[in-house]
């Protein structure tokens, strides 16, 4: 069955880079778009971007300058990297497969020194 | 960006009561391909969002038929016909007709 699981650092210092991995199973990354969404106390749910089945990406301009989404299809993994972190980036980060109606459990990220 | 305004912010209901949540968009969500990409999600406490409805009115697999969605253009409604205890949580509308995809602020459904 379809599963998505995010793994990440938990705590990141301000100005540093956040790296989160979404490991998937039960479907092929080359067939579907993979989304990244975050949920913060300040702004609620925010769409961050996606990687298409063909590998191209689309980003929310809110994050575009510091966000990168990539994947390794051989490992069934999708990656989110965001640099120049601020305390306002604290929240839960989700990967999601909207076309089939699945979200990961999310990973809590705290940005603090 | 498209702004989705949900009302009410909080909804108090008794078990068995029917309730409705409104989602109004700042722009029409009708895509040039004829689809309207308006979905509804439920987030229970401590859980990730769970998709309920897609394309305005289509139920995701496994979602009870007491949930229904309707609307067009800029005005959309989620109706629960007979609230059950498992329906409590925060409901969100979301759109992906226009970039960036956006979410409403949520409507919290609580027991009266």
PDB file of C-alpha atoms in Angstrom:
ATOM      1  CA  UNK A   1       0.000   0.000   0.000  1.00  0.00           C
ATOM      2  CA  UNK A   2       1.017   3.629  -0.363  1.00  0.00           C
ATOM      3  CA  UNK A   3       3.220   4.981   2.406  1.00  0.00           C
ATOM      4  CA  UNK A   4       5.069   8.263   2.824  1.00  0.00           C
ATOM      5  CA  UNK A   5       7.442   8.970   5.689  1.00  0.00           C
ATOM      6  CA  UNK A   6       9.374  12.137   6.374  1.00  0.00           C
ATOM      7  CA  UNK A   7      12.639  12.148   8.288  1.00  0.00           C
ATOM      8  CA  UNK A   8      14.511  15.220   9.358  1.00  0.00           C
ATOM      9  CA  UNK A   9      16.771  16.817  11.963  1.00  0.00           C
ATOM     10  CA  UNK A  10      14.209  18.042  14.503  1.00  0.00           C
ATOM     11  CA  UNK A  11      16.272  21.056  15.558  1.00  0.00           C
ATOM     12  CA  UNK A  12      18.034  23.448  13.215  1.00  0.00           C
ATOM     13  CA  UNK A  13      19.895  26.630  14.068  1.00  0.00           C
ATOM     14  CA  UNK A  14      18.907  29.951  12.496  1.00  0.00           C
ATOM     15  CA  UNK A  15      20.677  30.702   9.188  1.00  0.00           C
ATOM     16  CA  UNK A  16      21.398  26.991   8.691  1.00  0.00           C
ATOM     17  CA  UNK A  17      20.002  24.649   6.024  1.00  0.00           C
ATOM     18  CA  UNK A  18      17.070  22.291   6.561  1.00  0.00           C
ATOM     19  CA  UNK A  19      17.172  18.886   4.877  1.00  0.00           C
ATOM     20  CA  UNK A  20      14.186  16.540   4.952  1.00  0.00           C
ATOM     21  CA  UNK A  21      13.787  13.197   3.209  1.00  0.00           C
ATOM     22  CA  UNK A  22      10.464  11.698   2.209  1.00  0.00           C
ATOM     23  CA  UNK A  23      10.712   7.936   1.667  1.00  0.00           C
ATOM     24  CA  UNK A  24       7.813   6.447  -0.260  1.00  0.00           C
ATOM     25  CA  UNK A  25       6.508   3.008  -1.118  1.00  0.00           C
ATOM     26  CA  UNK A  26       3.583   1.505  -2.976  1.00  0.00           C
ATOM     27  CA  UNK A  27       3.864   3.676  -6.081  1.00  0.00           C
ATOM     28  CA  UNK A  28       6.409   5.063  -8.520  1.00  0.00           C
ATOM     29  CA  UNK A  29       7.794   8.586  -8.236  1.00  0.00           C
ATOM     30  CA  UNK A  30       7.959   8.684 -12.035  1.00  0.00           C
ATOM     31  CA  UNK A  31       4.171   8.448 -12.231  1.00  0.00           C
ATOM     32  CA  UNK A  32       3.019  11.140  -9.796  1.00  0.00           C
ATOM     33  CA  UNK A  33       3.752  14.626  -8.516  1.00  0.00           C
ATOM     34  CA  UNK A  34       5.144  14.813  -4.978  1.00  0.00           C
ATOM     35  CA  UNK A  35       4.162  17.842  -2.939  1.00  0.00           C
ATOM     36  CA  UNK A  36       5.730  19.533   0.054  1.00  0.00           C
ATOM     37  CA  UNK A  37       3.504  21.401   2.510  1.00  0.00           C
ATOM     38  CA  UNK A  38       4.348  22.903   5.849  1.00  0.00           C
ATOM     39  CA  UNK A  39       2.210  23.926   8.821  1.00  0.00           C
ATOM     40  CA  UNK A  40       3.441  26.751  11.008  1.00  0.00           C
ATOM     41  CA  UNK A  41       1.851  28.520  13.969  1.00  0.00           C
ATOM     42  CA  UNK A  42       2.067  31.823  12.144  1.00  0.00           C
ATOM     43  CA  UNK A  43       0.711  30.955   8.704  1.00  0.00           C
ATOM     44  CA  UNK A  44      -1.070  27.612   9.001  1.00  0.00           C
ATOM     45  CA  UNK A  45      -0.827  25.283   6.006  1.00  0.00           C
ATOM     46  CA  UNK A  46       1.447  26.518   3.221  1.00  0.00           C
ATOM     47  CA  UNK A  47       2.179  24.833  -0.073  1.00  0.00           C
ATOM     48  CA  UNK A  48       5.925  24.905  -0.665  1.00  0.00           C
ATOM     49  CA  UNK A  49       6.338  23.218  -4.026  1.00  0.00           C
ATOM     50  CA  UNK A  50       6.351  19.957  -5.912  1.00  0.00           C
ATOM     51  CA  UNK A  51       8.415  17.755  -8.144  1.00  0.00           C
ATOM     52  CA  UNK A  52       6.638  16.447 -11.206  1.00  0.00           C
ATOM     53  CA  UNK A  53       6.624  12.844 -12.366  1.00  0.00           C
ATOM     54  CA  UNK A  54       9.149  13.850 -15.031  1.00  0.00           C
ATOM     55  CA  UNK A  55      11.457  15.461 -12.483  1.00  0.00           C
ATOM     56  CA  UNK A  56      10.876  19.173 -13.059  1.00  0.00           C
ATOM     57  CA  UNK A  57       9.920  21.347 -10.117  1.00  0.00           C
ATOM     58  CA  UNK A  58       7.557  24.175  -9.210  1.00  0.00           C
ATOM     59  CA  UNK A  59       8.011  26.354  -6.159  1.00  0.00           C
ATOM     60  CA  UNK A  60       5.952  28.788  -4.178  1.00  0.00           C
ATOM     61  CA  UNK A  61       7.593  32.150  -4.804  1.00  0.00           C
ATOM     62  CA  UNK A  62       7.399  32.709  -1.048  1.00  0.00           C
ATOM     63  CA  UNK A  63      10.249  30.166  -0.738  1.00  0.00           C
ATOM     64  CA  UNK A  64      11.709  30.113  -4.220  1.00  0.00           C
ATOM     65  CA  UNK A  65      14.996  31.770  -3.463  1.00  0.00           C
ATOM     66  CA  UNK A  66      15.928  29.356  -0.691  1.00  0.00           C
ATOM     67  CA  UNK A  67      14.047  26.132  -1.496  1.00  0.00           C
ATOM     68  CA  UNK A  68      15.126  23.113  -3.501  1.00  0.00           C
ATOM     69  CA  UNK A  69      13.182  19.898  -4.159  1.00  0.00           C
ATOM     70  CA  UNK A  70      14.847  16.865  -5.721  1.00  0.00           C
ATOM     71  CA  UNK A  71      14.515  13.091  -5.764  1.00  0.00           C
ATOM     72  CA  UNK A  72      16.316   9.786  -6.126  1.00  0.00           C
ATOM     73  CA  UNK A  73      13.952   7.425  -7.912  1.00  0.00           C
ATOM     74  CA  UNK A  74      16.229   4.434  -7.319  1.00  0.00           C
ATOM     75  CA  UNK A  75      15.808   4.919  -3.572  1.00  0.00           C
ATOM     76  CA  UNK A  76      12.149   6.045  -3.731  1.00  0.00           C
ATOM     77  CA  UNK A  77      13.080   9.253  -1.952  1.00  0.00           C
ATOM     78  CA  UNK A  78      12.169  12.898  -2.379  1.00  0.00           C
ATOM     79  CA  UNK A  79      14.247  15.627  -0.765  1.00  0.00           C
ATOM     80  CA  UNK A  80      13.500  19.090   0.517  1.00  0.00           C
ATOM     81  CA  UNK A  81      16.308  21.524   1.236  1.00  0.00           C
ATOM     82  CA  UNK A  82      15.732  25.043   2.455  1.00  0.00           C
ATOM     83  CA  UNK A  83      18.489  27.412   3.448  1.00  0.00           C
ATOM     84  CA  UNK A  84      18.730  30.574   5.531  1.00  0.00           C
ATOM     85  CA  UNK A  85      16.303  29.262   8.122  1.00  0.00           C
ATOM     86  CA  UNK A  86      14.515  31.649  10.474  1.00  0.00           C
ATOM     87  CA  UNK A  87      12.607  31.028  13.676  1.00  0.00           C
ATOM     88  CA  UNK A  88       9.379  31.562  11.696  1.00  0.00           C
ATOM     89  CA  UNK A  89      10.187  28.386   9.720  1.00  0.00           C
ATOM     90  CA  UNK A  90       9.425  26.333  12.826  1.00  0.00           C
ATOM     91  CA  UNK A  91       6.617  23.922  12.097  1.00  0.00           C
ATOM     92  CA  UNK A  92       5.608  20.539  10.735  1.00  0.00           C
ATOM     93  CA  UNK A  93       6.755  19.635   7.232  1.00  0.00           C
ATOM     94  CA  UNK A  94       4.755  17.165   5.163  1.00  0.00           C
ATOM     95  CA  UNK A  95       5.290  15.387   1.887  1.00  0.00           C
ATOM     96  CA  UNK A  96       2.084  14.479   0.116  1.00  0.00           C
ATOM     97  CA  UNK A  97       0.781  12.596  -2.871  1.00  0.00           C
ATOM     98  CA  UNK A  98      -2.313  14.621  -3.698  1.00  0.00           C
ATOM     99  CA  UNK A  99      -3.338  12.660  -6.783  1.00  0.00           C
ATOM    100  CA  UNK A 100      -3.954   9.558  -4.677  1.00  0.00           C
ATOM    101  CA  UNK A 101      -4.959  11.367  -1.487  1.00  0.00           C
ATOM    102  CA  UNK A 102      -2.017  10.558   0.782  1.00  0.00           C
ATOM    103  CA  UNK A 103      -0.034  12.669   3.210  1.00  0.00           C
ATOM    104  CA  UNK A 104       2.958  11.666   5.289  1.00  0.00           C
ATOM    105  CA  UNK A 105       2.889  11.811   9.076  1.00  0.00           C
ATOM    106  CA  UNK A 106       4.961  14.991   9.015  1.00  0.00           C
ATOM    107  CA  UNK A 107       8.201  15.896  10.720  1.00  0.00           C
ATOM    108  CA  UNK A 108       8.438  18.607  13.344  1.00  0.00           C
ATOM    109  CA  UNK A 109      11.238  21.104  12.749  1.00  0.00           C
ATOM    110  CA  UNK A 110      12.263  23.664  15.352  1.00  0.00           C
ATOM    111  CA  UNK A 111      14.490  26.534  14.331  1.00  0.00           C
ATOM    112  CA  UNK A 112      16.280  27.778  17.400  1.00  0.00           C
ATOM    113  CA  UNK A 113      19.743  28.547  18.684  1.00  0.00           C
TER     114      UNK A 113
ATOM    115  CA  UNK B   1      -2.222  34.730  -4.413  1.00  0.00           C
ATOM    116  CA  UNK B   2      -5.701  33.206  -4.127  1.00  0.00           C
ATOM    117  CA  UNK B   3      -7.155  33.778  -0.673  1.00  0.00           C
ATOM    118  CA  UNK B   4      -9.586  31.172   0.645  1.00  0.00           C
ATOM    119  CA  UNK B   5     -11.864  32.466   3.390  1.00  0.00           C
ATOM    120  CA  UNK B   6     -13.513  29.829   5.538  1.00  0.00           C
ATOM    121  CA  UNK B   7     -16.525  30.445   7.743  1.00  0.00           C
ATOM    122  CA  UNK B   8     -17.223  29.916  10.500  1.00  0.00           C
ATOM    123  CA  UNK B   9     -13.832  29.664  12.206  1.00  0.00           C
ATOM    124  CA  UNK B  10     -15.364  27.462  14.889  1.00  0.00           C
ATOM    125  CA  UNK B  11     -18.423  25.253  14.658  1.00  0.00           C
ATOM    126  CA  UNK B  12     -20.155  23.757  17.684  1.00  0.00           C
ATOM    127  CA  UNK B  13     -22.321  20.752  16.953  1.00  0.00           C
ATOM    128  CA  UNK B  14     -24.083  17.892  18.673  1.00  0.00           C
ATOM    129  CA  UNK B  15     -23.789  14.307  17.511  1.00  0.00           C
ATOM    130  CA  UNK B  16     -26.251  13.745  14.704  1.00  0.00           C
ATOM    131  CA  UNK B  17     -26.534  17.394  13.772  1.00  0.00           C
ATOM    132  CA  UNK B  18     -25.971  18.447  10.184  1.00  0.00           C
ATOM    133  CA  UNK B  19     -23.478  21.258   9.626  1.00  0.00           C
ATOM    134  CA  UNK B  20     -21.999  23.235   6.746  1.00  0.00           C
ATOM    135  CA  UNK B  21     -18.694  25.009   6.220  1.00  0.00           C
ATOM    136  CA  UNK B  22     -18.218  27.732   3.635  1.00  0.00           C
ATOM    137  CA  UNK B  23     -15.084  28.392   1.606  1.00  0.00           C
ATOM    138  CA  UNK B  24     -14.992  31.528  -0.534  1.00  0.00           C
ATOM    139  CA  UNK B  25     -12.198  32.198  -2.983  1.00  0.00           C
ATOM    140  CA  UNK B  26     -10.808  35.574  -4.026  1.00  0.00           C
ATOM    141  CA  UNK B  27     -10.715  34.325  -7.633  1.00  0.00           C
ATOM    142  CA  UNK B  28     -12.657  31.819  -9.660  1.00  0.00           C
ATOM    143  CA  UNK B  29     -11.256  28.323  -9.221  1.00  0.00           C
ATOM    144  CA  UNK B  30     -12.466  27.145 -12.619  1.00  0.00           C
ATOM    145  CA  UNK B  31      -9.385  26.038 -14.532  1.00  0.00           C
ATOM    146  CA  UNK B  32      -9.057  26.552 -18.270  1.00  0.00           C
ATOM    147  CA  UNK B  33      -9.284  22.775 -18.657  1.00  0.00           C
ATOM    148  CA  UNK B  34     -12.788  22.801 -17.197  1.00  0.00           C
ATOM    149  CA  UNK B  35     -11.895  21.325 -13.800  1.00  0.00           C
ATOM    150  CA  UNK B  36     -12.280  23.139 -10.496  1.00  0.00           C
ATOM    151  CA  UNK B  37      -9.431  22.163  -8.218  1.00  0.00           C
ATOM    152  CA  UNK B  38     -11.025  22.684  -4.821  1.00  0.00           C
ATOM    153  CA  UNK B  39     -10.444  20.041  -2.168  1.00  0.00           C
ATOM    154  CA  UNK B  40     -11.453  19.567   1.457  1.00  0.00           C
ATOM    155  CA  UNK B  41      -9.253  18.081   4.177  1.00  0.00           C
ATOM    156  CA  UNK B  42      -9.797  17.064   7.809  1.00  0.00           C
ATOM    157  CA  UNK B  43      -7.026  17.294  10.363  1.00  0.00           C
ATOM    158  CA  UNK B  44      -7.741  15.519  13.610  1.00  0.00           C
ATOM    159  CA  UNK B  45      -5.737  16.493  16.669  1.00  0.00           C
ATOM    160  CA  UNK B  46      -2.161  15.299  16.409  1.00  0.00           C
ATOM    161  CA  UNK B  47      -2.602  13.866  12.928  1.00  0.00           C
ATOM    162  CA  UNK B  48      -1.689  14.899   9.418  1.00  0.00           C
ATOM    163  CA  UNK B  49      -4.413  16.274   7.140  1.00  0.00           C
ATOM    164  CA  UNK B  50      -6.646  13.634   5.619  1.00  0.00           C
ATOM    165  CA  UNK B  51      -8.194  14.291   2.209  1.00  0.00           C
ATOM    166  CA  UNK B  52     -11.988  14.092   2.169  1.00  0.00           C
ATOM    167  CA  UNK B  53     -13.194  15.590  -1.107  1.00  0.00           C
ATOM    168  CA  UNK B  54     -11.518  16.506  -4.391  1.00  0.00           C
ATOM    169  CA  UNK B  55     -12.712  18.387  -7.447  1.00  0.00           C
ATOM    170  CA  UNK B  56     -15.392  20.132  -5.347  1.00  0.00           C
ATOM    171  CA  UNK B  57     -17.677  17.155  -4.812  1.00  0.00           C
ATOM    172  CA  UNK B  58     -15.900  13.810  -5.331  1.00  0.00           C
ATOM    173  CA  UNK B  59     -15.379  11.722  -2.193  1.00  0.00           C
ATOM    174  CA  UNK B  60     -11.964  10.210  -1.577  1.00  0.00           C
ATOM    175  CA  UNK B  61     -11.957   6.460  -1.211  1.00  0.00           C
ATOM    176  CA  UNK B  62     -13.205   5.356   2.182  1.00  0.00           C
ATOM    177  CA  UNK B  63     -14.804   8.678   3.123  1.00  0.00           C
ATOM    178  CA  UNK B  64     -18.339   8.221   4.489  1.00  0.00           C
ATOM    179  CA  UNK B  65     -21.149   9.534   2.313  1.00  0.00           C
ATOM    180  CA  UNK B  66     -22.391  11.797   5.112  1.00  0.00           C
ATOM    181  CA  UNK B  67     -19.761  14.165   3.707  1.00  0.00           C
ATOM    182  CA  UNK B  68     -20.655  16.122   0.610  1.00  0.00           C
ATOM    183  CA  UNK B  69     -19.183  19.022  -1.276  1.00  0.00           C
ATOM    184  CA  UNK B  70     -20.774  21.534  -3.604  1.00  0.00           C
ATOM    185  CA  UNK B  71     -20.182  24.863  -5.233  1.00  0.00           C
ATOM    186  CA  UNK B  72     -18.631  26.510  -8.240  1.00  0.00           C
ATOM    187  CA  UNK B  73     -16.569  29.505  -9.223  1.00  0.00           C
ATOM    188  CA  UNK B  74     -15.733  31.221  -5.958  1.00  0.00           C
ATOM    189  CA  UNK B  75     -18.233  29.749  -3.465  1.00  0.00           C
ATOM    190  CA  UNK B  76     -17.954  26.257  -2.053  1.00  0.00           C
ATOM    191  CA  UNK B  77     -19.551  24.321   0.785  1.00  0.00           C
ATOM    192  CA  UNK B  78     -18.731  21.201   2.751  1.00  0.00           C
ATOM    193  CA  UNK B  79     -21.715  19.573   4.430  1.00  0.00           C
ATOM    194  CA  UNK B  80     -21.722  16.859   7.064  1.00  0.00           C
ATOM    195  CA  UNK B  81     -25.114  15.195   7.294  1.00  0.00           C
ATOM    196  CA  UNK B  82     -25.154  13.872  10.824  1.00  0.00           C
ATOM    197  CA  UNK B  83     -21.936  14.643  12.703  1.00  0.00           C
ATOM    198  CA  UNK B  84     -20.221  11.708  14.367  1.00  0.00           C
ATOM    199  CA  UNK B  85     -17.552  11.856  17.077  1.00  0.00           C
ATOM    200  CA  UNK B  86     -14.813  10.869  14.610  1.00  0.00           C
ATOM    201  CA  UNK B  87     -15.588  13.970  12.523  1.00  0.00           C
ATOM    202  CA  UNK B  88     -14.194  16.360  15.126  1.00  0.00           C
ATOM    203  CA  UNK B  89     -11.119  18.321  14.130  1.00  0.00           C
ATOM    204  CA  UNK B  90     -10.136  21.145  11.790  1.00  0.00           C
ATOM    205  CA  UNK B  91     -11.463  21.278   8.236  1.00  0.00           C
ATOM    206  CA  UNK B  92      -9.499  23.002   5.496  1.00  0.00           C
ATOM    207  CA  UNK B  93     -10.345  23.886   1.943  1.00  0.00           C
ATOM    208  CA  UNK B  94      -7.481  24.088  -0.517  1.00  0.00           C
ATOM    209  CA  UNK B  95      -7.117  25.084  -4.152  1.00  0.00           C
ATOM    210  CA  UNK B  96      -4.646  24.188  -6.835  1.00  0.00           C
ATOM    211  CA  UNK B  97      -6.174  25.868  -9.825  1.00  0.00           C
ATOM    212  CA  UNK B  98      -3.774  28.782  -9.435  1.00  0.00           C
ATOM    213  CA  UNK B  99      -0.150  28.919  -8.334  1.00  0.00           C
ATOM    214  CA  UNK B 100       0.736  29.089  -5.575  1.00  0.00           C
ATOM    215  CA  UNK B 101      -1.642  26.467  -4.249  1.00  0.00           C
ATOM    216  CA  UNK B 102      -3.306  27.834  -1.129  1.00  0.00           C
ATOM    217  CA  UNK B 103      -5.265  26.703   1.903  1.00  0.00           C
ATOM    218  CA  UNK B 104      -8.018  28.230   3.964  1.00  0.00           C
ATOM    219  CA  UNK B 105      -7.358  29.070   7.609  1.00  0.00           C
ATOM    220  CA  UNK B 106      -9.501  26.204   8.803  1.00  0.00           C
ATOM    221  CA  UNK B 107     -12.796  25.593  10.595  1.00  0.00           C
ATOM    222  CA  UNK B 108     -12.649  23.810  13.912  1.00  0.00           C
ATOM    223  CA  UNK B 109     -15.534  21.434  14.537  1.00  0.00           C
ATOM    224  CA  UNK B 110     -16.166  20.832  18.232  1.00  0.00           C
ATOM    225  CA  UNK B 111     -18.845  19.186  20.320  1.00  0.00           C
ATOM    226  CA  UNK B 112     -21.434  21.469  21.857  1.00  0.00           C
TER     227      UNK B 112
END
